[in-house]
mmCIF file of N, CA, C and O in Angstrom:
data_model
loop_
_atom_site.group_PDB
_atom_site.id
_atom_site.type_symbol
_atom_site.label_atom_id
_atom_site.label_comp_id
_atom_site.label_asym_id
_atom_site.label_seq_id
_atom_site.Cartn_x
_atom_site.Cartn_y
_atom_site.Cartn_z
ATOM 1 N N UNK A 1 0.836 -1.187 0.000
ATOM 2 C CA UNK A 1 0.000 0.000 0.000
ATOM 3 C C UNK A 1 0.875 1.243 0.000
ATOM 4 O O UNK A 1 2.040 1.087 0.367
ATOM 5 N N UNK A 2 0.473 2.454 -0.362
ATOM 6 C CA UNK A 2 1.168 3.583 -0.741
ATOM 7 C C UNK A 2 0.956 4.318 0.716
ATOM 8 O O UNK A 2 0.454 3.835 1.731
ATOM 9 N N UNK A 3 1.442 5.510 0.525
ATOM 10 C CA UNK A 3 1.774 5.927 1.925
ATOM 11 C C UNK A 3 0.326 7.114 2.475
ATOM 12 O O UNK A 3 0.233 8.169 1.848
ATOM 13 N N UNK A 4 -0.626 6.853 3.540
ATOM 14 C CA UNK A 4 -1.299 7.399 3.564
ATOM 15 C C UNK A 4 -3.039 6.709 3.356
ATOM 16 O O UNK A 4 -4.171 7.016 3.729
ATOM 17 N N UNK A 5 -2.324 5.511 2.445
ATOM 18 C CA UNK A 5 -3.459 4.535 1.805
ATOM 19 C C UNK A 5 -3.803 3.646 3.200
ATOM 20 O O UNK A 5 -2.846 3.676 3.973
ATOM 21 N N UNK A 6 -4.810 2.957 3.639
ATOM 22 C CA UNK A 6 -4.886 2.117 4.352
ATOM 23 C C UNK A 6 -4.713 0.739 3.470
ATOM 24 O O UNK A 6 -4.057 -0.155 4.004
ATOM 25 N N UNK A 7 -5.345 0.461 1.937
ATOM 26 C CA UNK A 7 -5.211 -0.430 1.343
ATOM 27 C C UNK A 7 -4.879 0.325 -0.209
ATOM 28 O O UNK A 7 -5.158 1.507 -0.412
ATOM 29 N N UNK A 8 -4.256 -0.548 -1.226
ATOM 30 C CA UNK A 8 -4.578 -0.122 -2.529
ATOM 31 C C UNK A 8 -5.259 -1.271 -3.391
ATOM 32 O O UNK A 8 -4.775 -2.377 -3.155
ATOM 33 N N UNK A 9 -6.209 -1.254 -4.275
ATOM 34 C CA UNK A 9 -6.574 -2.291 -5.376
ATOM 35 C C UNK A 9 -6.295 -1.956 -6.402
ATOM 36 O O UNK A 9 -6.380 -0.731 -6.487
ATOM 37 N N UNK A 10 -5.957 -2.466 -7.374
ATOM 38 C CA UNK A 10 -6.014 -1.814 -8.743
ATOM 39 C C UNK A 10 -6.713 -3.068 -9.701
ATOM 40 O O UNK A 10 -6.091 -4.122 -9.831
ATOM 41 N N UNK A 11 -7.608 -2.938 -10.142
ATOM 42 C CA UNK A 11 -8.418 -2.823 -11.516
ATOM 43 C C UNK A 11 -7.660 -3.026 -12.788
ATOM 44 O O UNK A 11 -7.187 -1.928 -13.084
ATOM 45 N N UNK A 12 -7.235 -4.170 -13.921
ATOM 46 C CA UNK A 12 -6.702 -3.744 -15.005
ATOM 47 C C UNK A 12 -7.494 -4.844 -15.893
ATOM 48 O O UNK A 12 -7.878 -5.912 -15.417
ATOM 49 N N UNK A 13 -7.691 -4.455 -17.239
ATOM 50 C CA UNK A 13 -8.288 -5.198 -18.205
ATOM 51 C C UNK A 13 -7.438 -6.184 -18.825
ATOM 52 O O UNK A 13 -7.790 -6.796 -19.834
ATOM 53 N N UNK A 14 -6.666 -6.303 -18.426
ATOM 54 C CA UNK A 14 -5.573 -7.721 -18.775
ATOM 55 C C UNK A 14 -4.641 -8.505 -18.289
ATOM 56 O O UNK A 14 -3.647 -7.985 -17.781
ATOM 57 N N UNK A 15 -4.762 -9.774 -18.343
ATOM 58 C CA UNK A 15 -4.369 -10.291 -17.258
ATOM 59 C C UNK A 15 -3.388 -10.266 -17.028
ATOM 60 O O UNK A 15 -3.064 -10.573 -15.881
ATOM 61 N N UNK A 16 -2.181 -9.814 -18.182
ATOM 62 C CA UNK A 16 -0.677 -10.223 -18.058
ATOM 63 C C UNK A 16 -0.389 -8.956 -17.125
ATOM 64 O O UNK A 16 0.341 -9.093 -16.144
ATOM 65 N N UNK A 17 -0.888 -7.887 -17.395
ATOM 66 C CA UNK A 17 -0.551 -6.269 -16.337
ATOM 67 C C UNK A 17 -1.047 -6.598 -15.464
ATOM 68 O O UNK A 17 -0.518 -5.826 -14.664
ATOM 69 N N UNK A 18 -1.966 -7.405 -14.666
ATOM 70 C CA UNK A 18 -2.438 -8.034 -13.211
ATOM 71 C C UNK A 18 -1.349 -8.806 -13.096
ATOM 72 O O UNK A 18 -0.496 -8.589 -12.235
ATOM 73 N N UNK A 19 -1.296 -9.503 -13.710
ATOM 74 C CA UNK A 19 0.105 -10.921 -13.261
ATOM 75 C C UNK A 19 1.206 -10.055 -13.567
ATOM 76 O O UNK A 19 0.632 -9.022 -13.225
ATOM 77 N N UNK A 20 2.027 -9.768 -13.839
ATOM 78 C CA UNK A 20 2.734 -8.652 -13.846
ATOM 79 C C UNK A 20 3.158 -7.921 -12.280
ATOM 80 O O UNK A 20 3.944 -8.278 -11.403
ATOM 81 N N UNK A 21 2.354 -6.892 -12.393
ATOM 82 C CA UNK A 21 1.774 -6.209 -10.965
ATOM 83 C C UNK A 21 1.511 -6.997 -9.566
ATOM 84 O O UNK A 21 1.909 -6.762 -8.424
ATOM 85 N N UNK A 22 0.751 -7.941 -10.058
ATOM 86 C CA UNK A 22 0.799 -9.131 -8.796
ATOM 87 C C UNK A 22 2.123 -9.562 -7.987
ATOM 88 O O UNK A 22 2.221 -9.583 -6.760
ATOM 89 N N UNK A 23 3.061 -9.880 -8.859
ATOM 90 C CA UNK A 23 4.548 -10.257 -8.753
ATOM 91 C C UNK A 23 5.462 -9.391 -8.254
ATOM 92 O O UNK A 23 6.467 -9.784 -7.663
ATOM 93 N N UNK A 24 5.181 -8.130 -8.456
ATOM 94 C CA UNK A 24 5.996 -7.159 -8.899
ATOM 95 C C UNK A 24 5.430 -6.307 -7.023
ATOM 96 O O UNK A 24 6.300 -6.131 -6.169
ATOM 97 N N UNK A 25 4.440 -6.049 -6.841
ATOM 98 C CA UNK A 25 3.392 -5.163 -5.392
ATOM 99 C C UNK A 25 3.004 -6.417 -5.077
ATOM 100 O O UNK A 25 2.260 -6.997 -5.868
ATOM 101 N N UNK A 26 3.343 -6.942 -4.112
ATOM 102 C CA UNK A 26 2.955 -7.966 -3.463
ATOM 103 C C UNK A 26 1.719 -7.411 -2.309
ATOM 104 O O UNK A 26 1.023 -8.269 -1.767
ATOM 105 N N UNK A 27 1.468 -5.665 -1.925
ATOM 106 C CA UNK A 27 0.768 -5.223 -0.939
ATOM 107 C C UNK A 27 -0.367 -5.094 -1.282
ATOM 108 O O UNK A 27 -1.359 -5.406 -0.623
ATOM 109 N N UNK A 28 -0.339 -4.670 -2.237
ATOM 110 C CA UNK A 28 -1.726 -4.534 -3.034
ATOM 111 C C UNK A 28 -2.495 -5.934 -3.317
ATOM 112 O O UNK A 28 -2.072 -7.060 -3.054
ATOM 113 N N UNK A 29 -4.132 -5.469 -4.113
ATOM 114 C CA UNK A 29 -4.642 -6.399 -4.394
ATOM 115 C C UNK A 29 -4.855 -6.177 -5.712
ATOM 116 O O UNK A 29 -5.423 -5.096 -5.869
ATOM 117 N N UNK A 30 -4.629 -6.768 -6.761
ATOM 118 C CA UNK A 30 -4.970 -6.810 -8.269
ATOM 119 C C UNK A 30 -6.157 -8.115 -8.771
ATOM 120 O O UNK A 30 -6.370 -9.318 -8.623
ATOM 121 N N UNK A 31 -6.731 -6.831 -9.484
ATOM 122 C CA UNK A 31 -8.101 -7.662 -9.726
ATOM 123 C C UNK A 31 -8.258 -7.298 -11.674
ATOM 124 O O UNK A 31 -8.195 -6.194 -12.214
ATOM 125 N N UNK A 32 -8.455 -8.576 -12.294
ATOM 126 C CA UNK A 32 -8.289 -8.447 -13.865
ATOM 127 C C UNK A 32 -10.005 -8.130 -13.339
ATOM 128 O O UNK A 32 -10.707 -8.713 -12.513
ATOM 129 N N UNK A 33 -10.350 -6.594 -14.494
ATOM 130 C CA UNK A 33 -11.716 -6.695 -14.634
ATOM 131 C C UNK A 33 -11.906 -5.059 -15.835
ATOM 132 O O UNK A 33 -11.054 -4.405 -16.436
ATOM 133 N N UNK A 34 -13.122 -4.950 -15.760
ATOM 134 C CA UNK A 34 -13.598 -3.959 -16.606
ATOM 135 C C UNK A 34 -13.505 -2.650 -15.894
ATOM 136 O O UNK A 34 -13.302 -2.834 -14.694
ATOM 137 N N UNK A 35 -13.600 -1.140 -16.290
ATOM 138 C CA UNK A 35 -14.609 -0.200 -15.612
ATOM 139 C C UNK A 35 -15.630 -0.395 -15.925
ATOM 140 O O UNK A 35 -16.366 -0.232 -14.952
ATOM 141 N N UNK A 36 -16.052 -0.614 -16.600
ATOM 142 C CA UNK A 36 -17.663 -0.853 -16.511
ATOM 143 C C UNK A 36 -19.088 -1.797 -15.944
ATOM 144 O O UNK A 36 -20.310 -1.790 -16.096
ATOM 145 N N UNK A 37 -17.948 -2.645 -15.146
ATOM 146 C CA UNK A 37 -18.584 -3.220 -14.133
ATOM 147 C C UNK A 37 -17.182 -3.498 -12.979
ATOM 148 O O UNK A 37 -16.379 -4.430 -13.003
ATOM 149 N N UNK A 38 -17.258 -2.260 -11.959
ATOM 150 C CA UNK A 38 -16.423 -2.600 -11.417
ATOM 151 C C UNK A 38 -16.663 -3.479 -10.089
ATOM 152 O O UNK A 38 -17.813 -3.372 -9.665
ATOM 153 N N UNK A 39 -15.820 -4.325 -9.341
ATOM 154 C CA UNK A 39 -16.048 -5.483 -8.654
ATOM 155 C C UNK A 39 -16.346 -5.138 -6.773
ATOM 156 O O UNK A 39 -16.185 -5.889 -5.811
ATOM 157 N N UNK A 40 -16.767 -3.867 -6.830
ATOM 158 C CA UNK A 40 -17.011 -2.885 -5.783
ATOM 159 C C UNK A 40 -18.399 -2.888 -5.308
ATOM 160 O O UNK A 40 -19.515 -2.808 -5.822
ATOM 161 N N UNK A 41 -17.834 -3.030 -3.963
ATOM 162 C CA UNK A 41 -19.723 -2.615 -3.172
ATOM 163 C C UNK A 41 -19.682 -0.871 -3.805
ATOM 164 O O UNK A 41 -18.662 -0.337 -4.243
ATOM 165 N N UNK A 42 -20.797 -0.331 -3.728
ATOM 166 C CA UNK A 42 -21.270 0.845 -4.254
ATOM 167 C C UNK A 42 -21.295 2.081 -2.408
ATOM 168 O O UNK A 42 -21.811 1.985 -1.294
ATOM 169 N N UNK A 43 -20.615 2.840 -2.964
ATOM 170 C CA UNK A 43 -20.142 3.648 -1.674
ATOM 171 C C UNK A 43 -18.766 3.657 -1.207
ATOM 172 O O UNK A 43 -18.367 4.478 -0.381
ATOM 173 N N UNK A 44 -17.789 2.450 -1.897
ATOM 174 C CA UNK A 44 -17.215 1.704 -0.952
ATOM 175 C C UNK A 44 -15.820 2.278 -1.459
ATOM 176 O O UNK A 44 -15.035 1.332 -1.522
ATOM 177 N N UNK A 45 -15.192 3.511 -1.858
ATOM 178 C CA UNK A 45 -14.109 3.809 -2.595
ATOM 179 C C UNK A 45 -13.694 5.315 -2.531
ATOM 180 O O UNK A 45 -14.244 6.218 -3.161
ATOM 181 N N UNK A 46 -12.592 5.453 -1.634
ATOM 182 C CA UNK A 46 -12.860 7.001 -1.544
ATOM 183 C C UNK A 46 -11.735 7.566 -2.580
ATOM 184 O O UNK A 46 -11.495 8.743 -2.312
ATOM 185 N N UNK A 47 -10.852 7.005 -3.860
ATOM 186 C CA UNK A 47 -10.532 7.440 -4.391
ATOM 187 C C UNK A 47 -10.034 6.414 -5.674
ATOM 188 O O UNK A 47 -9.479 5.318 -5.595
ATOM 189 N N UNK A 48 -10.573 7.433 -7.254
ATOM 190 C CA UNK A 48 -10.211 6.442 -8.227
ATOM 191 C C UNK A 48 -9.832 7.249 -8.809
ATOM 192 O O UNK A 48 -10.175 8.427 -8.913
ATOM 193 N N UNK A 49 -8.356 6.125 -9.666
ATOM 194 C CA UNK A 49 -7.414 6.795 -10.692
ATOM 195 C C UNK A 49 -7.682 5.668 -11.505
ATOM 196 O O UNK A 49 -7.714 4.458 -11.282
ATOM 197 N N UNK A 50 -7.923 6.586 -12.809
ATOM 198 C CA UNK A 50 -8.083 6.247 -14.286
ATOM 199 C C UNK A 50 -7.363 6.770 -15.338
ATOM 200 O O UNK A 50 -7.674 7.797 -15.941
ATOM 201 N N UNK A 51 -5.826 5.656 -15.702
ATOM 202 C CA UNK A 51 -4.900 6.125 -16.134
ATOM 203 C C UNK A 51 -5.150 5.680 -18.003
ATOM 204 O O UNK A 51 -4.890 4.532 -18.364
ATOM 205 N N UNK A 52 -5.654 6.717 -19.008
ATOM 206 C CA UNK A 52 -5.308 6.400 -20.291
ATOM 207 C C UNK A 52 -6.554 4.727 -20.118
ATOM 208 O O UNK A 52 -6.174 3.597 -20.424
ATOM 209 N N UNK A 53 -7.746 5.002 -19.664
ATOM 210 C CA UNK A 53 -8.369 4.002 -19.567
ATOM 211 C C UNK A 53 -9.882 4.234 -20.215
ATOM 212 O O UNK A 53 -10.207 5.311 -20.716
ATOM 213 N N UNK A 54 -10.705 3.158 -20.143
ATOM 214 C CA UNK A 54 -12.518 3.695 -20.670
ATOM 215 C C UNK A 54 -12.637 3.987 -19.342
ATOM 216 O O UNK A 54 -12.053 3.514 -18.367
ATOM 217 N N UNK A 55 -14.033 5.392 -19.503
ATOM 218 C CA UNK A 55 -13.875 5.781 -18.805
ATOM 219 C C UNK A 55 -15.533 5.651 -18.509
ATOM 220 O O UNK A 55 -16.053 6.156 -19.504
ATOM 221 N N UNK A 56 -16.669 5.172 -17.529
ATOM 222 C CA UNK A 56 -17.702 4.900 -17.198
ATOM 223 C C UNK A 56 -17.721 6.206 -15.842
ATOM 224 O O UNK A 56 -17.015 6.362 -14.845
ATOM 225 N N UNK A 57 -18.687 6.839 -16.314
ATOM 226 C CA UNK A 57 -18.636 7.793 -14.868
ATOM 227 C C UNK A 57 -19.961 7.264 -14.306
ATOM 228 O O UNK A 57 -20.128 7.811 -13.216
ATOM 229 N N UNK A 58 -20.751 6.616 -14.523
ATOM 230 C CA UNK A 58 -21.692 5.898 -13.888
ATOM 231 C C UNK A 58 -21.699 5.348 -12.665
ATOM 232 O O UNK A 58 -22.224 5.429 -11.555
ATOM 233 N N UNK A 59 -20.557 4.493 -13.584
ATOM 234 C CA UNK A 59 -19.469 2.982 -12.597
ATOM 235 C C UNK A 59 -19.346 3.978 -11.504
ATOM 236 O O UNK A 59 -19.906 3.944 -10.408
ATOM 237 N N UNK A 60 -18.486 4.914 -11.990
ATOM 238 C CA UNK A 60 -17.408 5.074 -11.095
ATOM 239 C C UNK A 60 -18.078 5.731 -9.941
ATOM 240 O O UNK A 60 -17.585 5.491 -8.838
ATOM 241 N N UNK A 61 -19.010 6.438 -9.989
ATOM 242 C CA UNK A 61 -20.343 7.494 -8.922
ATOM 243 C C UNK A 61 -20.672 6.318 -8.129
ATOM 244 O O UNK A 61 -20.215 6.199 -6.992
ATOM 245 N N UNK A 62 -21.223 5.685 -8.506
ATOM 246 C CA UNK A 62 -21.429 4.289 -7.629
ATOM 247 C C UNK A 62 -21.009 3.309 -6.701
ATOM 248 O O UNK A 62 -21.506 2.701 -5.753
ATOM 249 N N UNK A 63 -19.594 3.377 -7.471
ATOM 250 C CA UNK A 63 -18.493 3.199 -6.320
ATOM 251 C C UNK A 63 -17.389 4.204 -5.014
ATOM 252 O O UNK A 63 -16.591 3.915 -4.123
ATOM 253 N N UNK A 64 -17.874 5.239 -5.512
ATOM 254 C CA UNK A 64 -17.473 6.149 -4.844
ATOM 255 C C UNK A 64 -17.872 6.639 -3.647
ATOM 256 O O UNK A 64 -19.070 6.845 -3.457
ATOM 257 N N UNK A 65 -17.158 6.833 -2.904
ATOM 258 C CA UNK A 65 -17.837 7.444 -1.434
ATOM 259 C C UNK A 65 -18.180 8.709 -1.514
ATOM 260 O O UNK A 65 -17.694 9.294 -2.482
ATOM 261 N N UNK A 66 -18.992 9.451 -0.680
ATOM 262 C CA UNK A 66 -19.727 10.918 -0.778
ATOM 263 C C UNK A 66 -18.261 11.051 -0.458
ATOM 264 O O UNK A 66 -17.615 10.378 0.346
ATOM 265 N N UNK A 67 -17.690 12.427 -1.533
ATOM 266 C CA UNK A 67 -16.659 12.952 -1.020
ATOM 267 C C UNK A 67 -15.847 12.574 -1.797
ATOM 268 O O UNK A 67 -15.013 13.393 -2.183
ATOM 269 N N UNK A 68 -15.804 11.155 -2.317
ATOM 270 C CA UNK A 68 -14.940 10.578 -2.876
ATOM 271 C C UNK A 68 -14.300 11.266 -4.354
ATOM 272 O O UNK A 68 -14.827 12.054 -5.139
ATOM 273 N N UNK A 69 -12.749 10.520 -4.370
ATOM 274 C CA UNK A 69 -12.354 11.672 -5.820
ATOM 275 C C UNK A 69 -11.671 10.801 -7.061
ATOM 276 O O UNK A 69 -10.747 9.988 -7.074
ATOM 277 N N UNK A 70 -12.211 11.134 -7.709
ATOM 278 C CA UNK A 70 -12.050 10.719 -8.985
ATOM 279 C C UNK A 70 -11.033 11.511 -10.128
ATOM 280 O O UNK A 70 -11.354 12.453 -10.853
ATOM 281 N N UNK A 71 -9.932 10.936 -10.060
ATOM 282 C CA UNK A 71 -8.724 11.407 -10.962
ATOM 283 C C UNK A 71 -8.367 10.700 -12.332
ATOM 284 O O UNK A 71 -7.866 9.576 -12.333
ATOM 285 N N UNK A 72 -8.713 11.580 -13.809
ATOM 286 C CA UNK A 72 -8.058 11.152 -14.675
ATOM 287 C C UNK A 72 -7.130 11.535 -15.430
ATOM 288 O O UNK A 72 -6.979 12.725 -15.708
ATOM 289 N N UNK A 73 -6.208 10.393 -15.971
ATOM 290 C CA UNK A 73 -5.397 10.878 -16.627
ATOM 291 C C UNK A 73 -5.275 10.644 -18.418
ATOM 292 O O UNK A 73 -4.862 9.549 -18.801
ATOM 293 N N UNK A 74 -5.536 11.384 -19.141
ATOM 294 C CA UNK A 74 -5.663 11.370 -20.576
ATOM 295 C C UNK A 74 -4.342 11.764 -21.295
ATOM 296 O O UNK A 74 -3.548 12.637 -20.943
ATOM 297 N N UNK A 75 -4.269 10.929 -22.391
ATOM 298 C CA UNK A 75 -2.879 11.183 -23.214
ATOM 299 C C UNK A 75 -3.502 12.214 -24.056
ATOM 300 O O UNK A 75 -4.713 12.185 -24.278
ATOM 301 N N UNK A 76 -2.246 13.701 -24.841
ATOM 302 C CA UNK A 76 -2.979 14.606 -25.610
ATOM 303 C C UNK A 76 -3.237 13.898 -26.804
ATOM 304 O O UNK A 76 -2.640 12.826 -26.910
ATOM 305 N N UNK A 77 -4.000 14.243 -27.750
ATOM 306 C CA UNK A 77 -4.264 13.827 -28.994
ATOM 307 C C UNK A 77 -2.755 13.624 -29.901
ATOM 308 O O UNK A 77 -2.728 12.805 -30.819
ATOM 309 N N UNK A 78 -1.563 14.422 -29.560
ATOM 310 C CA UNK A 78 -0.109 14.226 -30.321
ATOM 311 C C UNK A 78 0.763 13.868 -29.266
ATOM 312 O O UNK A 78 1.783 14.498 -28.986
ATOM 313 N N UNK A 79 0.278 12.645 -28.560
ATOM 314 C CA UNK A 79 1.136 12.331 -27.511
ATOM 315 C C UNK A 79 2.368 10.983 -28.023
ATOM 316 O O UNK A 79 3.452 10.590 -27.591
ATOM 317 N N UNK A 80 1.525 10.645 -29.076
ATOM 318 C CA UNK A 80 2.534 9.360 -30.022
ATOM 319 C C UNK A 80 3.451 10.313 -30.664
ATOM 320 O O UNK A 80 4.580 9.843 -30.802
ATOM 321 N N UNK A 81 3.339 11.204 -30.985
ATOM 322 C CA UNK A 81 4.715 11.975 -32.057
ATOM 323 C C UNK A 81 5.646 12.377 -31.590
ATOM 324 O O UNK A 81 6.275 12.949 -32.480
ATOM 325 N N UNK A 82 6.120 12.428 -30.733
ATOM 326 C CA UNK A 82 7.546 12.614 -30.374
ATOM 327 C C UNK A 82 7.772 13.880 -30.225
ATOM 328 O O UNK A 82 8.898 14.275 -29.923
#
């Protein structure tokens, strides 16, 4: 877990970046899954990062705690060109 975190999970749509990550953060918990159905009681999340990912703001309200914050991060449209 990161500093400040009581726990971290992370969420990824493929399994080799879960297995990967698994190996690699042994503190954490890695879970292969979607945003769009995320594997969360509803309330239950007081902060989500969404790195260069789909982005469900539905999901994500749902899982979020009142208060809770929701951070994304988007590549610019000329972020491949060098």
């Amino acid at each position: 877990a990161q500093a400040g975190a009581e726990h971290v999970t992370a969420v990824d749509i493929s399994k080799d970046a879960v297995r990967l990550a698994a190996g690699r953060y042994k503190s954490g918990t890695w879970i292969c899954g979607t945003a769009a159905h995320l594997p969360f009681p509803s309330g239950s999340l007081d902060l989500i990062l969404s790195m260069f990912a789909l982005t469900v703001p539905e999901e994500f309200h749902r899982v979020l705690t009142p208060g809770g914050v929701y951070l994304q991060v988007l590549a610019a449209e000329d972020h491949l060109l060098g």
